[in-house]
Amino acid sequence: MANGVHTEEFELTMEDENLCAGSAKSEASLNRSGEEDEVTSVVSGRKLWRLVVVSFALLCILQAIFSISLRIAFRNEAGFKNLTKQRDELKRINSDIEGRYKSLTEERDELKRINFAIEANSENLTEERDALKKINSDIVASFKNLTEERDELKRINFDTEASRKNLTEQRDELERKLNISDSQCHSLTEESDKLKKRLKNGWLYFSGSFYYISSNEKTWQESRKDCIQKGADLTIINNREEQNFIRQFKKYLWIGLTDIETEGKWKWVDGTPLTRSFWDSKEPNGKTLENCGQIKNPNLQNNWNDERCSNTHNWICEEKGSL
Ligand code: MMA
Ligand code: CA
């Protein structure tokens, strides 16, 4: 189609050129047929002719331009439609852009307003920031002081705790000692009272023991019962010193010695067998009739006698103890 258009255009151009060439040939033949005397009229005719030719040429040129314009216009009709379409599309795009522009403008204005507000607040915020910085600085300083104070208090508390623990231990120790002392004091007081009472009631002290000598007479069994009732028992003689101590009272006295269980097998009232004895020279002689021990002749160093248990005599009790 494009080639067809070009061919048509070329033919028209050639036609125009032939027309113009024909005009030029006519002008040349007129020039050749003119007379000298008819110069003026010829000149005028030539001028007119030239005018005609020029006008015709101009008309040719205009026709050519017109034809070309028509061809171009015709050829561009589709392009025109396309351009219209593009224009509409561009219009639509432009409308969109305008919408967006409007929206952006509004957003810009909003941002300007916000920016303005921010700028307005910026100064206040800066002041507040500086104030907060100062407050923060004060808090940091205060925190440091408090931390130091806390550490100092911790140290003091630690010392106090150690001191308290030490004091508590000392107190407990003193209380323990005091309790012991109390207990000992109580015990000693009781002991003292007991001893005072004993001494007041005629008890005698000798070498780690208290002795009681009866003022009446009883059988051996009743005598022993009395001693036990007094918290003591009939006397056990362990050595010469004790023997002499008892001998000095110059009385016949039941002592805590018996062979009542087995004849001849003498035992003390605490169950221990007799090992150190102070029998009179002919004693013991009572066999199964005399089964209870007795201090008899005070003038003799060895003065024990076996005696009938049912006889009545004074007796001597003994209880271990100290002053
Ligand atoms: C009493 C009695 C005896 C003792 C003789 C010693 C007469 O009996 O005490 O036990 O052996 O005296 O003479
Ligand atoms: Ca005897």
Short mmCIF file of C-alpha atoms and ligand atoms in Angstrom, two decimals:
data_model
loop_
_atom_site.label_atom_id
_atom_site.label_comp_id
_atom_site.label_asym_id
_atom_site.label_seq_id
_atom_site.Cartn_x
_atom_site.Cartn_y
_atom_site.Cartn_z
CA MET A 1 0.00 0.00 0.00
CA ALA A 2 2.85 2.35 0.85
CA ASN A 3 4.47 1.53 -2.56
CA GLY A 4 1.14 2.30 -4.32
CA VAL A 5 0.96 5.66 -2.69
CA HIS A 6 4.51 6.49 -3.73
CA THR A 7 3.87 5.47 -7.37
CA GLU A 8 0.73 7.60 -7.60
CA GLU A 9 2.56 10.53 -6.11
CA PHE A 10 5.45 10.07 -8.61
CA GLU A 11 3.04 10.08 -11.62
CA LEU A 12 1.36 13.24 -10.46
CA THR A 13 4.72 14.95 -10.08
CA MET A 14 5.70 14.00 -13.65
CA GLU A 15 2.38 15.33 -14.99
CA ASP A 16 2.99 18.62 -13.21
CA GLU A 17 6.49 18.88 -14.61
CA ASN A 18 5.19 18.24 -18.18
CA LEU A 19 2.62 20.97 -17.73
CA CYS A 20 5.30 23.39 -16.59
CA ALA A 21 7.63 22.31 -19.42
CA GLY A 22 4.82 22.96 -21.92
CA SER A 23 4.42 26.48 -20.58
CA ALA A 24 8.14 27.18 -20.84
CA LYS A 25 8.13 25.95 -24.51
CA SER A 26 5.26 28.30 -25.36
CA GLU A 27 7.11 31.23 -23.74
CA ALA A 28 10.23 30.48 -25.77
CA SER A 29 8.27 30.33 -29.09
CA LEU A 30 6.62 33.73 -28.34
CA ASN A 31 10.02 35.27 -27.73
CA ARG A 32 11.25 34.01 -31.07
CA SER A 33 8.22 35.39 -33.05
CA GLY A 34 8.32 39.12 -31.59
CA GLU A 35 9.04 42.43 -33.77
CA GLU A 36 11.38 45.38 -32.94
CA ASP A 37 8.70 48.01 -33.28
CA GLU A 38 6.34 46.19 -31.36
CA VAL A 39 8.80 46.07 -28.50
CA THR A 40 6.69 47.89 -25.99
CA SER A 41 3.56 45.87 -26.65
CA VAL A 42 5.62 42.73 -26.76
CA VAL A 43 7.25 43.65 -23.47
CA SER A 44 3.87 44.24 -21.98
CA GLY A 45 2.64 40.95 -23.47
CA ARG A 46 5.65 39.13 -22.18
CA LYS A 47 5.14 40.63 -18.76
CA LEU A 48 1.57 39.51 -18.85
CA TRP A 49 2.62 36.17 -20.17
CA ARG A 50 5.21 35.86 -17.47
CA LEU A 51 2.57 36.79 -14.99
CA VAL A 52 0.32 34.11 -16.37
CA VAL A 53 3.14 31.61 -16.36
CA VAL A 54 4.19 32.51 -12.89
CA SER A 55 0.58 32.37 -11.74
CA PHE A 56 0.16 29.05 -13.46
CA ALA A 57 3.38 27.82 -11.87
CA LEU A 58 2.18 28.97 -8.54
CA LEU A 59 -1.12 27.23 -9.19
CA CYS A 60 0.81 24.09 -10.09
CA ILE A 61 2.85 24.37 -6.95
CA LEU A 62 -0.28 24.97 -4.86
CA GLN A 63 -2.00 22.01 -6.60
CA ALA A 64 1.04 19.87 -5.84
CA ILE A 65 1.11 21.03 -2.23
CA PHE A 66 -2.64 20.45 -2.00
CA SER A 67 -2.32 16.99 -3.51
CA ILE A 68 0.54 16.10 -1.24
CA SER A 69 -1.41 17.45 1.72
CA LEU A 70 -4.42 15.39 0.73
CA ARG A 71 -2.29 12.29 0.38
CA ILE A 72 -0.64 12.96 3.67
CA ALA A 73 -4.00 13.68 5.27
CA PHE A 74 -5.50 10.54 3.74
CA ARG A 75 -2.49 8.49 4.66
CA ASN A 76 -2.58 9.85 8.23
CA GLU A 77 -6.28 9.14 8.79
CA ALA A 78 -5.49 5.86 10.57
CA GLY A 79 -2.72 7.64 12.38
CA PHE A 80 -5.25 10.31 13.26
CA LYS A 81 -7.53 7.72 14.76
CA ASN A 82 -4.60 6.26 16.57
CA LEU A 83 -3.57 9.69 17.71
CA THR A 84 -7.14 10.37 18.85
CA LYS A 85 -7.05 7.16 20.77
CA GLN A 86 -3.66 8.11 22.20
CA ARG A 87 -5.00 11.57 22.91
CA ASP A 88 -7.94 10.07 24.79
CA GLU A 89 -5.58 7.75 26.57
CA LEU A 90 -3.34 10.70 27.34
CA LYS A 91 -6.39 12.64 28.47
CA ARG A 92 -7.29 9.77 30.76
CA ILE A 93 -3.71 9.54 31.98
CA ASN A 94 -3.68 13.28 32.36
CA SER A 95 -6.92 13.07 34.33
CA ASP A 96 -5.34 10.41 36.52
CA ILE A 97 -2.23 12.51 36.87
CA GLU A 98 -4.37 15.50 37.71
CA GLY A 99 -6.18 13.37 40.32
CA ARG A 100 -2.90 12.19 41.69
CA TYR A 101 -1.51 15.69 41.52
CA LYS A 102 -4.50 16.89 43.47
CA SER A 103 -4.07 14.09 45.97
CA LEU A 104 -0.35 14.74 46.19
CA THR A 105 -1.01 18.42 46.57
CA GLU A 106 -3.38 17.69 49.41
CA GLU A 107 -0.84 15.34 50.95
CA ARG A 108 1.85 17.95 50.51
CA ASP A 109 -0.38 20.54 52.16
CA GLU A 110 -1.11 18.08 54.98
CA LEU A 111 2.59 17.35 55.32
CA LYS A 112 3.29 21.08 55.29
CA ARG A 113 0.72 21.50 58.03
CA ILE A 114 2.21 18.61 60.01
CA ASN A 115 5.70 19.95 59.40
CA PHE A 116 4.57 23.31 60.58
CA ALA A 117 3.05 21.77 63.68
CA ILE A 118 6.22 19.73 64.23
CA GLU A 119 8.34 22.84 63.84
CA ALA A 120 6.06 24.62 66.27
CA ASN A 121 6.42 21.79 68.74
CA SER A 122 10.09 21.29 68.02
CA GLU A 123 11.12 24.15 70.24
CA ASN A 124 8.94 22.93 73.07
CA LEU A 125 10.23 19.41 72.60
CA THR A 126 13.81 20.65 72.61
CA GLU A 127 13.16 22.46 75.88
CA GLU A 128 11.45 19.40 77.31
CA ARG A 129 14.32 17.21 76.11
CA ASP A 130 16.84 19.51 77.81
CA ALA A 131 14.75 19.49 80.98
CA LEU A 132 14.50 15.70 80.84
CA LYS A 133 18.25 15.49 80.22
CA LYS A 134 18.83 17.53 83.36
CA ILE A 135 16.35 15.42 85.34
CA ASN A 136 18.00 12.29 84.01
CA SER A 137 21.39 13.64 85.00
CA ASP A 138 20.06 14.38 88.51
CA ILE A 139 18.55 10.89 88.72
CA VAL A 140 21.84 9.31 87.62
CA ALA A 141 23.69 11.30 90.28
CA SER A 142 21.05 10.41 92.87
CA PHE A 143 21.19 6.77 91.83
CA LYS A 144 24.96 6.79 92.25
CA ASN A 145 24.60 8.28 95.73
CA LEU A 146 21.91 5.78 96.63
CA THR A 147 24.03 2.90 95.34
CA GLU A 148 26.95 4.10 97.46
CA GLU A 149 24.67 4.50 100.47
CA ARG A 150 23.20 1.05 99.87
CA ASP A 151 26.67 -0.47 99.66
CA GLU A 152 27.69 1.35 102.86
CA LEU A 153 24.51 0.15 104.59
CA LYS A 154 25.14 -3.36 103.33
CA ARG A 155 28.64 -3.22 104.80
CA ILE A 156 27.31 -1.84 108.10
CA ASN A 157 24.55 -4.42 108.09
CA PHE A 158 27.08 -7.14 107.42
CA ASP A 159 29.22 -5.91 110.33
CA THR A 160 26.13 -5.57 112.50
CA GLU A 161 25.00 -9.04 111.57
CA ALA A 162 28.42 -10.47 112.40
CA SER A 163 28.44 -8.53 115.67
CA ARG A 164 24.89 -9.68 116.44
CA LYS A 165 25.82 -13.28 115.73
CA ASN A 166 28.85 -13.00 117.96
CA LEU A 167 26.82 -11.38 120.72
CA THR A 168 24.10 -14.01 120.35
CA GLU A 169 26.68 -16.74 120.69
CA GLN A 170 28.17 -15.03 123.73
CA ARG A 171 24.70 -14.58 125.23
CA ASP A 172 23.83 -18.23 124.60
CA GLU A 173 27.12 -19.29 126.15
CA LEU A 174 26.52 -17.07 129.18
CA GLU A 175 22.95 -18.31 129.47
CA ARG A 176 24.22 -21.87 129.30
CA LYS A 177 26.80 -21.13 131.97
CA LEU A 178 24.21 -19.28 134.01
CA ASN A 179 21.85 -22.25 133.72
CA ILE A 180 24.64 -24.55 134.80
CA SER A 181 25.48 -22.16 137.59
CA ASP A 182 21.81 -21.97 138.51
CA SER A 183 21.56 -25.73 138.42
CA GLN A 184 24.75 -26.11 140.40
CA CYS A 185 23.68 -23.40 142.79
CA HIS A 186 20.30 -25.07 143.24
CA SER A 187 21.95 -28.42 143.74
CA LEU A 188 24.47 -26.98 146.16
CA THR A 189 21.75 -25.15 148.01
CA GLU A 190 19.77 -28.37 148.30
CA GLU A 191 22.89 -30.20 149.39
CA SER A 192 23.72 -27.47 151.86
CA ASP A 193 20.19 -27.51 153.26
CA LYS A 194 20.31 -31.25 153.52
CA LEU A 195 23.65 -31.16 155.28
CA LYS A 196 22.55 -28.39 157.59
CA LYS A 197 19.48 -30.40 158.44
CA ARG A 198 21.58 -33.53 159.00
CA LEU A 199 24.12 -31.73 161.15
CA LYS A 200 21.30 -30.08 163.08
CA ASN A 201 19.75 -33.54 163.64
CA GLY A 202 22.96 -34.96 165.08
CA TRP A 203 24.67 -36.32 161.94
CA LEU A 204 28.47 -36.28 161.96
CA TYR A 205 30.85 -35.85 159.11
CA PHE A 206 34.00 -37.93 158.65
CA SER A 207 36.17 -38.45 155.59
CA GLY A 208 33.56 -38.25 152.85
CA SER A 209 30.62 -39.61 154.79
CA PHE A 210 27.90 -38.50 157.18
CA TYR A 211 27.13 -40.73 160.15
CA TYR A 212 24.06 -40.95 162.36
CA ILE A 213 24.15 -42.72 165.72
CA SER A 214 20.80 -43.72 167.12
CA SER A 215 19.74 -42.79 170.57
CA ASN A 216 17.44 -45.83 170.88
CA GLU A 217 17.77 -49.54 170.22
CA LYS A 218 16.24 -51.69 167.47
CA THR A 219 16.76 -55.08 165.85
CA TRP A 220 19.26 -55.19 162.96
CA GLN A 221 16.46 -55.22 160.36
CA GLU A 222 14.55 -52.33 162.00
CA SER A 223 17.77 -50.38 162.45
CA ARG A 224 18.57 -50.79 158.75
CA LYS A 225 15.02 -49.74 157.85
CA ASP A 226 15.49 -46.53 159.83
CA CYS A 227 18.74 -45.71 158.03
CA ILE A 228 17.13 -46.33 154.65
CA GLN A 229 14.24 -44.07 155.65
CA LYS A 230 16.80 -41.36 156.38
CA GLY A 231 18.30 -41.73 152.86
CA ALA A 232 21.26 -43.73 154.17
CA ASP A 233 22.05 -47.36 155.19
CA LEU A 234 23.86 -49.16 158.02
CA THR A 235 27.54 -48.25 158.07
CA ILE A 236 30.09 -50.06 155.89
CA ILE A 237 33.61 -49.98 157.43
CA ASN A 238 36.30 -49.88 154.77
CA ASN A 239 39.51 -49.12 156.69
CA ARG A 240 41.19 -48.66 160.05
CA GLU A 241 40.53 -44.88 160.16
CA GLU A 242 36.82 -45.41 159.78
CA GLN A 243 36.94 -48.26 162.32
CA ASN A 244 38.62 -45.98 164.87
CA PHE A 245 36.22 -43.12 164.07
CA ILE A 246 33.27 -45.38 164.96
CA ARG A 247 35.01 -46.96 167.94
CA GLN A 248 35.35 -43.56 169.66
CA PHE A 249 31.59 -43.41 170.38
CA LYS A 250 32.06 -46.33 172.85
CA LYS A 251 28.69 -47.90 172.08
CA TYR A 252 27.48 -51.23 170.89
CA LEU A 253 26.29 -50.45 167.37
CA TRP A 254 24.75 -52.41 164.54
CA ILE A 255 26.81 -52.09 161.34
CA GLY A 256 25.85 -53.04 157.78
CA LEU A 257 27.37 -56.52 157.83
CA THR A 258 25.51 -59.90 157.57
CA ASP A 259 25.91 -63.59 156.58
CA ILE A 260 22.18 -64.24 156.70
CA GLU A 261 22.09 -65.52 153.15
CA THR A 262 25.01 -67.97 153.41
CA GLU A 263 26.54 -68.93 156.75
CA GLY A 264 30.12 -67.71 157.01
CA LYS A 265 29.94 -65.67 153.83
CA TRP A 266 29.87 -62.14 155.23
CA LYS A 267 28.67 -59.34 152.95
CA TRP A 268 28.11 -55.59 153.35
CA VAL A 269 24.64 -54.12 152.82
CA ASP A 270 25.71 -52.76 149.38
CA GLY A 271 26.31 -56.37 148.28
CA THR A 272 30.14 -56.24 148.36
CA PRO A 273 31.95 -59.13 150.10
CA LEU A 274 33.89 -58.48 153.30
CA THR A 275 37.61 -58.02 152.52
CA ARG A 276 38.99 -55.96 155.42
CA SER A 277 37.60 -57.08 158.80
CA PHE A 278 38.04 -55.99 162.40
CA TRP A 279 36.58 -59.05 164.24
CA ASP A 280 37.17 -59.48 167.93
CA SER A 281 39.66 -62.26 168.61
CA LYS A 282 37.00 -64.96 169.23
CA GLU A 283 34.49 -63.74 166.73
CA PRO A 284 32.54 -64.54 164.67
CA ASN A 285 31.35 -67.48 166.75
CA GLY A 286 27.54 -67.52 166.49
CA LYS A 287 27.31 -69.81 163.47
CA THR A 288 23.75 -69.74 162.14
CA LEU A 289 22.42 -68.19 165.37
CA GLU A 290 24.35 -64.93 165.02
CA ASN A 291 24.20 -63.52 161.47
CA CYS A 292 24.42 -59.72 161.99
CA GLY A 293 27.56 -57.61 162.50
CA GLN A 294 28.11 -55.38 165.53
CA ILE A 295 30.71 -52.99 166.96
CA LYS A 296 31.14 -54.12 170.56
CA ASN A 297 34.12 -53.54 172.87
CA PRO A 298 35.20 -49.91 172.43
CA ASN A 299 38.55 -50.48 174.10
CA LEU A 300 39.70 -52.92 171.49
CA GLN A 301 41.00 -52.02 168.08
CA ASN A 302 39.34 -55.15 166.66
CA ASN A 303 35.91 -55.22 168.23
CA TRP A 304 33.44 -56.72 165.79
CA ASN A 305 31.05 -59.41 167.02
CA ASP A 306 28.48 -61.58 165.23
CA GLU A 307 25.21 -61.13 167.13
CA ARG A 308 21.68 -62.44 167.01
CA CYS A 309 19.91 -60.18 164.49
CA SER A 310 16.76 -60.11 166.62
CA ASN A 311 18.55 -58.50 169.57
CA THR A 312 18.09 -54.78 169.96
CA HIS A 313 21.02 -52.33 169.93
CA ASN A 314 21.89 -48.84 168.92
CA TRP A 315 22.93 -48.51 165.25
CA ILE A 316 25.02 -46.27 163.08
CA CYS A 317 23.88 -45.07 159.62
CA GLU A 318 26.23 -43.83 156.87
CA GLU A 319 25.68 -41.75 153.77
CA LYS A 320 28.41 -40.75 151.30
CA GLY A 321 28.77 -37.00 150.89
CA SER A 322 31.01 -34.00 151.29
CA LEU A 323 30.89 -30.69 153.04
C1 MMA B 1 27.42 -62.75 174.06
C2 MMA B 1 27.04 -62.46 172.62
C3 MMA B 1 27.85 -63.30 171.71
C4 MMA B 1 29.31 -63.13 171.99
C5 MMA B 1 29.64 -63.38 173.44
C6 MMA B 1 31.10 -63.07 173.76
C7 MMA B 1 27.21 -64.36 175.69
O1 MMA B 1 27.04 -64.02 174.35
O2 MMA B 1 27.29 -61.13 172.40
O3 MMA B 1 27.60 -62.96 170.38
O4 MMA B 1 30.08 -63.90 171.13
O5 MMA B 1 28.81 -62.57 174.21
O6 MMA B 1 31.37 -63.30 175.05
CA CA B 2 29.27 -63.60 168.47
#
